[in-house]
CSV table of C-alpha atoms in Angstrom, one decimal:
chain,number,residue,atom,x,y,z
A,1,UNK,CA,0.0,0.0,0.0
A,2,UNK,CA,1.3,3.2,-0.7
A,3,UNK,CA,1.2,6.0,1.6
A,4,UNK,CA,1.4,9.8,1.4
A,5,UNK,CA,4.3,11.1,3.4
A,6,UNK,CA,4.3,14.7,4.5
A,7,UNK,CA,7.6,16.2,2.7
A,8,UNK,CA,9.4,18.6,4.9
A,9,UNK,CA,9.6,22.5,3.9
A,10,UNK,CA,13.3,24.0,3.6
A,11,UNK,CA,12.2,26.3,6.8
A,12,UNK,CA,11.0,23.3,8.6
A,13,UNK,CA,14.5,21.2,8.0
A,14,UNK,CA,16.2,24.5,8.8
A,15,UNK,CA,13.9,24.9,12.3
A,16,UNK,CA,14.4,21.0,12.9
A,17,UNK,CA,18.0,21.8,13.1
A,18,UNK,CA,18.6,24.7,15.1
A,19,UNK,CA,15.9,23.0,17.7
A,20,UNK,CA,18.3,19.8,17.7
A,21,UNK,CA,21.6,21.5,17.7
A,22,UNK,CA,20.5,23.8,21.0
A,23,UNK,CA,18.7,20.5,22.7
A,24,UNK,CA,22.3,19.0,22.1
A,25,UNK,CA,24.5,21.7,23.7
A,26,UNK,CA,21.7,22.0,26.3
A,27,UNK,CA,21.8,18.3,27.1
A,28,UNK,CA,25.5,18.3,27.1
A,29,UNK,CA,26.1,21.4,29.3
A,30,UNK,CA,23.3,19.7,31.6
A,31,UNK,CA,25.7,16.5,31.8
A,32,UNK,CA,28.9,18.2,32.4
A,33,UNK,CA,27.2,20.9,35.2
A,34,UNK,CA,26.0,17.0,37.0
A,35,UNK,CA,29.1,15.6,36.7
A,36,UNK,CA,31.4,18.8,37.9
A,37,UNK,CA,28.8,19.9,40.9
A,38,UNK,CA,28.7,15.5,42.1
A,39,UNK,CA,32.2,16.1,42.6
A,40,UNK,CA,32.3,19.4,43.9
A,41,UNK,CA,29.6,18.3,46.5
A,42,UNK,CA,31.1,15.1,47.3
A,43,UNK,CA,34.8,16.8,47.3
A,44,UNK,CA,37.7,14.6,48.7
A,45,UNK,CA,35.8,11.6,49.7
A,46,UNK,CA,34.8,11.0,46.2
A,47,UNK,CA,36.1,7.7,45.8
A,48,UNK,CA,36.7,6.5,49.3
A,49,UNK,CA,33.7,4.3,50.3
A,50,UNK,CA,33.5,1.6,52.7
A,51,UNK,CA,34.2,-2.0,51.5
B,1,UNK,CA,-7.2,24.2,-12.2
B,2,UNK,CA,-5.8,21.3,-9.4
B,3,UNK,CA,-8.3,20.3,-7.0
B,4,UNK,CA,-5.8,21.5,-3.8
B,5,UNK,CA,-3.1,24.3,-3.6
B,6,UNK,CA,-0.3,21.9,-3.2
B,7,UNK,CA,2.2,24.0,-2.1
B,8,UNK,CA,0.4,25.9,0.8
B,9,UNK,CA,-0.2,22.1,1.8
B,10,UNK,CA,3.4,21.8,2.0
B,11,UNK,CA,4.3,25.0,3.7
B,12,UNK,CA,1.9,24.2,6.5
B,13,UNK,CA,2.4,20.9,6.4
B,14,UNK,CA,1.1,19.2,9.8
B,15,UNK,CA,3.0,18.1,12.4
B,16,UNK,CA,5.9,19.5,11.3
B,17,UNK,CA,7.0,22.6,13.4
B,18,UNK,CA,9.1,26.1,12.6
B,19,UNK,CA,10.0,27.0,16.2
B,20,UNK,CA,13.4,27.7,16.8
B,21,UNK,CA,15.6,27.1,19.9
B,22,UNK,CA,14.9,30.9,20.1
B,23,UNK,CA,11.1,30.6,20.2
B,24,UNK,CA,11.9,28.2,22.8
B,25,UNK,CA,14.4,30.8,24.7
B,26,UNK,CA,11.9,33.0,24.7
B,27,UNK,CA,9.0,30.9,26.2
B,28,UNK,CA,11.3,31.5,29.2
B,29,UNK,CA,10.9,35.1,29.3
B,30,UNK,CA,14.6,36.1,29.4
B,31,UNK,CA,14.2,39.6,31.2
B,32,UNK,CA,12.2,38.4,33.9
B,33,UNK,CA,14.8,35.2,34.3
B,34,UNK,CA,17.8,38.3,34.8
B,35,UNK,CA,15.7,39.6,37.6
B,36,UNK,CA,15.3,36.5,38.9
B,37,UNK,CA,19.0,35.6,38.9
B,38,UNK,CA,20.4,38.7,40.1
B,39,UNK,CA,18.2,38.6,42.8
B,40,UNK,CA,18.6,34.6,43.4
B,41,UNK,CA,22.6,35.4,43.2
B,42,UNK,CA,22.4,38.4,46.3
B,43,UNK,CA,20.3,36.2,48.1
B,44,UNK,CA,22.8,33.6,47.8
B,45,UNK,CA,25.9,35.8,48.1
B,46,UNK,CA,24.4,37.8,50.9
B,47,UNK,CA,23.9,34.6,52.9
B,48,UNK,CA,25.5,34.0,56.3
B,49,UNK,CA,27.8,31.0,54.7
B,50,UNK,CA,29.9,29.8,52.0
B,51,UNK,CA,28.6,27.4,49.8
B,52,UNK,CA,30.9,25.7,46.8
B,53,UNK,CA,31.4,28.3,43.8
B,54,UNK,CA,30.2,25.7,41.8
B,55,UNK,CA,27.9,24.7,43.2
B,56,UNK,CA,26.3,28.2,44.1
B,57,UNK,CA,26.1,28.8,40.1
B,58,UNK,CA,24.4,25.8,39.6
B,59,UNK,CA,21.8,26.4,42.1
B,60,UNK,CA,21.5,30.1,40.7
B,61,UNK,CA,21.0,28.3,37.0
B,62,UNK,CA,18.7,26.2,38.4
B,63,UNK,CA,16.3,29.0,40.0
B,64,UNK,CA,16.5,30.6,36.7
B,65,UNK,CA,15.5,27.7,34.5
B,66,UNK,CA,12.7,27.3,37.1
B,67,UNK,CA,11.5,30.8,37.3
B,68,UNK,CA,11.9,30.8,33.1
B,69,UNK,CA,9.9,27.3,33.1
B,70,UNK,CA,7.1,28.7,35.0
B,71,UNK,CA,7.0,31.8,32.1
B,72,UNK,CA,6.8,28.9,29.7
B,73,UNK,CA,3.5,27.8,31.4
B,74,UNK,CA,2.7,31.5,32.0
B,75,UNK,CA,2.5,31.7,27.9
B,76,UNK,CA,1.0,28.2,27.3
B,77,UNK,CA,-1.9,29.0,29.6
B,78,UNK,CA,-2.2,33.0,28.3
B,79,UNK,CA,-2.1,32.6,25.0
B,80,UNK,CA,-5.7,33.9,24.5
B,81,UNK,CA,-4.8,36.9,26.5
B,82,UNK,CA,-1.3,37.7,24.9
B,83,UNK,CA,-2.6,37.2,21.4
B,84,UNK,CA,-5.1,40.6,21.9
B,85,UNK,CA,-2.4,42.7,23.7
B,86,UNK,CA,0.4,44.2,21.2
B,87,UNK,CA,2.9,44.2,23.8
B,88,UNK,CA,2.5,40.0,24.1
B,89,UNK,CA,0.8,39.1,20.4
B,90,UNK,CA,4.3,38.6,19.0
B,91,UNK,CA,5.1,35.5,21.7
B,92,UNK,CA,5.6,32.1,19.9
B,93,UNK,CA,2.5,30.3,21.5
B,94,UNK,CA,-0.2,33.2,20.1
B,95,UNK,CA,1.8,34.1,17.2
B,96,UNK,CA,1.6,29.9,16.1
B,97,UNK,CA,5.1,29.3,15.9
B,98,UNK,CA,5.3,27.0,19.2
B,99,UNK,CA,1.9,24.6,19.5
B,100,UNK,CA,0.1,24.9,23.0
B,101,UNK,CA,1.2,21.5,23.9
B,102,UNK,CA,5.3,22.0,23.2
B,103,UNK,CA,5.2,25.1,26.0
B,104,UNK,CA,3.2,23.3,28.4
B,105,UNK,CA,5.5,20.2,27.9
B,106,UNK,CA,8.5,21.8,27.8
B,107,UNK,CA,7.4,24.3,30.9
B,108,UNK,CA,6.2,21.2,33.0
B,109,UNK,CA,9.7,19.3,31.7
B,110,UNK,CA,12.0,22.0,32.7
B,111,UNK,CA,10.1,22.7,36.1
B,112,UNK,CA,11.2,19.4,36.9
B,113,UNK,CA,14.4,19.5,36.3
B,114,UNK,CA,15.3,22.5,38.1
B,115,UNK,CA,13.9,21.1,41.4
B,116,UNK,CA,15.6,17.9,41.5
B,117,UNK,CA,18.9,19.2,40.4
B,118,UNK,CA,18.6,22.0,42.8
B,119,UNK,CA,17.4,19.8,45.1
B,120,UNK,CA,20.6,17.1,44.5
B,121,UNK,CA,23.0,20.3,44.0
B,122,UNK,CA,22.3,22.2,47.2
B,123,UNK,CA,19.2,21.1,49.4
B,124,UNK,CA,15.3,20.0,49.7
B,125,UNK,CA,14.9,22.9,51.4
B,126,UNK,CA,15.6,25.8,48.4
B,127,UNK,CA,13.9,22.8,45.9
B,128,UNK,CA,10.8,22.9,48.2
B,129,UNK,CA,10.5,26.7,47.6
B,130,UNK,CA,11.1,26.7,43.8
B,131,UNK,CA,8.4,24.6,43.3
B,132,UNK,CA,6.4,26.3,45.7
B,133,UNK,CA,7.5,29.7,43.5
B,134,UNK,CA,6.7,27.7,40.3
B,135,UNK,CA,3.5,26.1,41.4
B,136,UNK,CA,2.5,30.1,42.6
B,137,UNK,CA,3.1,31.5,39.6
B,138,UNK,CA,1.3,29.0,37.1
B,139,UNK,CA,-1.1,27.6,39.0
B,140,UNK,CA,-2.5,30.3,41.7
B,141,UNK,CA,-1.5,33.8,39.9
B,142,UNK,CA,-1.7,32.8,36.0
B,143,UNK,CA,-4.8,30.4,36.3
B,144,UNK,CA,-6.9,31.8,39.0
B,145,UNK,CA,-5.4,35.3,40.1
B,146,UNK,CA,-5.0,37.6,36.8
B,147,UNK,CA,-8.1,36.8,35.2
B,148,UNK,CA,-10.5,37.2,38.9
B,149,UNK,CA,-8.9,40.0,40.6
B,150,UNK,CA,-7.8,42.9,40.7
B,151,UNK,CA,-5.1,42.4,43.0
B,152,UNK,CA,-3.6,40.1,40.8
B,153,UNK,CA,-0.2,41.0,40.9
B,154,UNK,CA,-0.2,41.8,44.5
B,155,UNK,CA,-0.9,38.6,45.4
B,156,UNK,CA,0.7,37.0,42.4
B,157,UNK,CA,3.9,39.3,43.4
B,158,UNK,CA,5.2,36.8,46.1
B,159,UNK,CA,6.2,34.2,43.2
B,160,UNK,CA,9.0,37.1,42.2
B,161,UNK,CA,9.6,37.7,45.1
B,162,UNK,CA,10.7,34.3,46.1
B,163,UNK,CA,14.2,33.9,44.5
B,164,UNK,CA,16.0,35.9,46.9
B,165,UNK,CA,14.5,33.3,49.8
B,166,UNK,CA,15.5,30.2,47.6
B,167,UNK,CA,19.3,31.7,47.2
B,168,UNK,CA,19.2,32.2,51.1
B,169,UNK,CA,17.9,28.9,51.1
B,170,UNK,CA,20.5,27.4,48.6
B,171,UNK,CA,23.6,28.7,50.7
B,172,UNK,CA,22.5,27.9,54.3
B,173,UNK,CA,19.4,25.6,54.3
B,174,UNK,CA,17.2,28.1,56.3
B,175,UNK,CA,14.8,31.2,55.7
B,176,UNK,CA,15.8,34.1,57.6
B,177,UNK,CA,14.2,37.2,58.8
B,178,UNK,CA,16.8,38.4,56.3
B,179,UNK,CA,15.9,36.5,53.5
B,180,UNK,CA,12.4,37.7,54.4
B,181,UNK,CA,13.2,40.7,54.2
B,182,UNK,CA,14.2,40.6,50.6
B,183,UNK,CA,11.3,38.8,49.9
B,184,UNK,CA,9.1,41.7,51.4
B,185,UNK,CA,11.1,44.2,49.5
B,186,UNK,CA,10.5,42.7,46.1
B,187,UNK,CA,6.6,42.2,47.0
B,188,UNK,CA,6.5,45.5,47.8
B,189,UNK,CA,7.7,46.8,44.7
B,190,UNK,CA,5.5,44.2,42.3
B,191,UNK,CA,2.4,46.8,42.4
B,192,UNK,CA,4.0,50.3,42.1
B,193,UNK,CA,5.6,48.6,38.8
B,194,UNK,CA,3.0,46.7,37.2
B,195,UNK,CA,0.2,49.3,37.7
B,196,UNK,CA,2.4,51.8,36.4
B,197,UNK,CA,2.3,50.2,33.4
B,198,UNK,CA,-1.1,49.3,33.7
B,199,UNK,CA,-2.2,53.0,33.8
B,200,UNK,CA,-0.6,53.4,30.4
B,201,UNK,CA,-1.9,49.9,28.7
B,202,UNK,CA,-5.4,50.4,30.3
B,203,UNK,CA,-7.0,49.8,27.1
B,204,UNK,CA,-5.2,47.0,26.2
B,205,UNK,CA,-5.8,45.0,29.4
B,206,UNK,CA,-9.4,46.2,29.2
B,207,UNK,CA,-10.0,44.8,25.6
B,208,UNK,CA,-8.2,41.2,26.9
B,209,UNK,CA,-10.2,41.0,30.4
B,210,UNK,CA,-7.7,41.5,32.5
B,211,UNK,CA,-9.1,43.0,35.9
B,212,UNK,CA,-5.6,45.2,36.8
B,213,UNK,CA,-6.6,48.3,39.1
B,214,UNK,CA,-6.8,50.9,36.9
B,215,UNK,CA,-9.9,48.8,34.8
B,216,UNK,CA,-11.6,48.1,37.7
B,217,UNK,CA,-11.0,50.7,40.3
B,218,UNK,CA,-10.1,53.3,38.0
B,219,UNK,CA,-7.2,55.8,37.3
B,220,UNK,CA,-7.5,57.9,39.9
B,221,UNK,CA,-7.8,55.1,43.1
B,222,UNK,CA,-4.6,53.3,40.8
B,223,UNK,CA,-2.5,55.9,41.6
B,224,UNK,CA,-3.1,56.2,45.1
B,225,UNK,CA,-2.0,52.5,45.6
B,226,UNK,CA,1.0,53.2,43.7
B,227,UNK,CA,1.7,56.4,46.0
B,228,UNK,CA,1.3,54.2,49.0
B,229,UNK,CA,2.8,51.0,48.0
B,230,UNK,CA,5.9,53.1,46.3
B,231,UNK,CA,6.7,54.8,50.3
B,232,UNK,CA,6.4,51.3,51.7
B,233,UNK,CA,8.9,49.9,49.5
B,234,UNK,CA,11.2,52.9,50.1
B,235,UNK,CA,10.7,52.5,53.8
B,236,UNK,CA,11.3,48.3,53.1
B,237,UNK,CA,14.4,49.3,51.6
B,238,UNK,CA,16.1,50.6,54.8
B,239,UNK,CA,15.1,47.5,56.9
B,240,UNK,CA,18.4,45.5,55.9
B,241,UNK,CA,20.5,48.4,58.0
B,242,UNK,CA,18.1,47.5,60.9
B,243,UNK,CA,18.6,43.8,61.2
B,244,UNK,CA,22.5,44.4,59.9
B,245,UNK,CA,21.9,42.8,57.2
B,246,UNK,CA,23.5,45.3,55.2
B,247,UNK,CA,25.7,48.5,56.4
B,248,UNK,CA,25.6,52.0,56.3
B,249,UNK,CA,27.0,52.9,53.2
B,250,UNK,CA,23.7,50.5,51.9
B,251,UNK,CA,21.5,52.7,54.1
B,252,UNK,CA,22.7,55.9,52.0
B,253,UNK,CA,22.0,53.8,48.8
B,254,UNK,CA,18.7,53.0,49.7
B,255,UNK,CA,17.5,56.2,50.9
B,256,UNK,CA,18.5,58.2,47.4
B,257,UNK,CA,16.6,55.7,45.3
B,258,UNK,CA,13.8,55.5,48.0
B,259,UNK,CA,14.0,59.2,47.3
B,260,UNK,CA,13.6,59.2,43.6
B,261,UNK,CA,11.5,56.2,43.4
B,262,UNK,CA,9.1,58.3,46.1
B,263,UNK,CA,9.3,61.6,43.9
B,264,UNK,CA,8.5,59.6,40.4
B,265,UNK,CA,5.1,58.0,42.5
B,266,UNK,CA,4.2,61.6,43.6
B,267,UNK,CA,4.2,62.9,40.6
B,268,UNK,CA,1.9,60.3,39.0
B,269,UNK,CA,-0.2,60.9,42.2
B,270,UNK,CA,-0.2,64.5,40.6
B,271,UNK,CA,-0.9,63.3,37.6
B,272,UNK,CA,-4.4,65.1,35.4
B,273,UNK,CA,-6.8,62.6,34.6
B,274,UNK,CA,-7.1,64.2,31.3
B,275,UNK,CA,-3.3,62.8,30.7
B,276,UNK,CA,-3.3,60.6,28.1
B,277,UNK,CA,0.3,61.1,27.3
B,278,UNK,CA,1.0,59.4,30.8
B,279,UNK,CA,4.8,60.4,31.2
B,280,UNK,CA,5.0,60.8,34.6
B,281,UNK,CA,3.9,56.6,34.4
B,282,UNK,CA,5.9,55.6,31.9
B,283,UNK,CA,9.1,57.1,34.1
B,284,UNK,CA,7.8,55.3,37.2
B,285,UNK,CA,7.6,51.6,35.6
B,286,UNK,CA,11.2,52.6,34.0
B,287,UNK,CA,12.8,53.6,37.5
B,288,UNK,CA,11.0,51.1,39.1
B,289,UNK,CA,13.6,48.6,37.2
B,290,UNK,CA,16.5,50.6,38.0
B,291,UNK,CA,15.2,50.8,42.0
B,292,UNK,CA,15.0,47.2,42.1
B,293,UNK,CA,18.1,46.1,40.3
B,294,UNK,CA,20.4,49.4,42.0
B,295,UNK,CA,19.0,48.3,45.7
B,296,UNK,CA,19.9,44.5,45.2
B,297,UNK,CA,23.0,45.2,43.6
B,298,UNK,CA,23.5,47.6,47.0
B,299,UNK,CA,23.1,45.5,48.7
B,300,UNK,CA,25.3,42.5,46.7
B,301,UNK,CA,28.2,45.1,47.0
B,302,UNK,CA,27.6,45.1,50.9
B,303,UNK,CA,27.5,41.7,51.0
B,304,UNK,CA,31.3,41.3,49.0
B,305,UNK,CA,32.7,44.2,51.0
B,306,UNK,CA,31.7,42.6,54.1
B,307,UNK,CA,33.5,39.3,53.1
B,308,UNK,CA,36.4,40.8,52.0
B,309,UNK,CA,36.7,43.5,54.3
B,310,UNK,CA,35.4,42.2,57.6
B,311,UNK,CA,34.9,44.8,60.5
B,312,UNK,CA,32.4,46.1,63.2
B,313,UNK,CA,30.9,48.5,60.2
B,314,UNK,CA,29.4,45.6,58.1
């Protein structure tokens, strides 16, 4: 069966884009702010846990 | 002649959005979110404790997202109003470049992760009262407040007011009569500014059903309230040198733009009812900015000089 699939505008690729870029660099600057404040909060005793 | 104009079909094809990452900025209403972190930061910074650098700008980015993620939810649920006000018609929800559902998702996405990473990052305690603040702003000012009252924004003003309290909160895990104080300053302020501008967009709230003062109790009563709520916010601005919260040099600070802030209200007080030109309001909701952002940055100066420069004076 054949279907009609919607064909994306040039604006509408462009849009896509920019929104995926910024959710990328968002995503990634969430990640590194996570990892840099666990350690700042957990500080010295980072890796020393009990056996 | 073809049965369907193929092309419009294609520009608006469904499904398919033309937001930008920038339509998305915006849904978080960037100039409020600078309020909201300057004031977040001199709550943090004025605090009786150190926390991590770190992890003191994460909390602050963390009250902002939150603050910017309950303007998200602001816009999904006002888009009827903002679409027949000029000042607001151009924002992505009413203007159709961000769906309804996309600003309400992302509002409700982002709320949620600013209160568990603030919560992880510094404590329960500041989360507790961002979600509160977020909760407040969407739910009991946007939904009920504006569109029933006409103290709308006097009520509604404690969700600005609020960041201050969470910074306080972030650095030391407590609310202080200091913190409070901040708080009360900031609430204080909310009507002078906002009726001040609604004096001079009277028409426009009017025509979207908005009850602000000057629609319901009228021009004249308006500027009364501002009058009075513009000396108690001067007057709230000189507490910090009571409790010591701030010094002296503050004090001076805080008197001059009490001063001018005092002087602008009195002369919209003055103000003919036959003014249509409304200067004397427009320079009130513009000095009101400058009040606001001069006092807390007072009193962020104080707060520095006393931790570099300890002594009986600060």
């Amino acid at each position: 069966m054949k279907h009609d699939l919607v064909k994306p505008t040039e604006a509408q690729l462009k849009a896509r884009r920019n929104r995926s870029i910024a959710l990328a660099l968002a995503l990634a600057a969430f990640v590194i702010l996570v990892y840099l404040g666990s350690v700042a909060k957990l500080g010295p005793a980072i890796l020393s846990r009990p056996m | 002649m073809a049965l369907a104009d193929t092309d419009h079909m294609e520009r608006s094809a469904p499904g398919l959005s033309e937001a930008t990452a920038g339509d998305f900025v915006t849904l978080l209403k960037p100039r409020v979110m600078s309020l909201v972190v300057f004031t977040a930061f001199v709550g943090l910074i004025s605090a009786p404790a150190t926390p991590n650098p770190l992890i003191a700008v994460i909390a602050v980015l963390a009250i902002a997202v939150g603050a910017g993620a309950s303007g998200a939810l602001n816009m999904w649920y006002d888009a009827d109003i903002d679409a027949v006000m000029g000042r607001t018609a151009s924002r992505p929800v009413p203007a159709g470049r961000v769906a309804p559902g996309e600003a309400l998702a992302f509002g409700l996405v982002l709320s949620a992760f600013a209160v568990v990473t603030l919560g992880l990052m510094a404590n329960w305690l500041a989360a507790a009262l961002l979600a509160f603040t977020i909760v407040f702003y969407a739910v009991v000012y946007t939904m009920w407040l504006k569109r029933s009252t006409e103290q709308n924004i006097v009520i509604g003003g404690a969700a600005g007011a609020l960041p201050p309290v969470i910074g306080w909160a972030a650095a030391t895990g407590t609310v202080s009569l200091d913190s409070l104080l901040m708080f009360l300053i900031i609430f204080l302020w909310t009507p002078p500014h906002f009726w001040a501008l609604a004096l001079f967009k009277a028409e426009e709230y009017g025509r979207a059903g908005v009850p602000m003062m000057p629609n319901v109790s009228g021009a004249r009563a308006t500027r009364r309230q501002i009058f009075v709520y513009t000396v108690l916010t001067a007057v709230s601005g000189l507490l910090p040198v009571a409790t010591g919260l701030a010094g002296p040099a503050y004090g001076v600070v805080a008197l001059l733009l009490g001063a001018g802030f005092v002087h602008r209200a009195w002369r919209v007080l003055a103000m003919a009812d036959s003014d249509r030109a409304m200067k004397p309001a427009k320079a009130l909701f513009a000095y009101s900015l400058l009040y606001l952002f001069a006092l807390f940055a007072a009193l962020m100066a104080d707060a520095v000089a006393a931790r570099l420069i300890p002594g009986p004076w600060v």
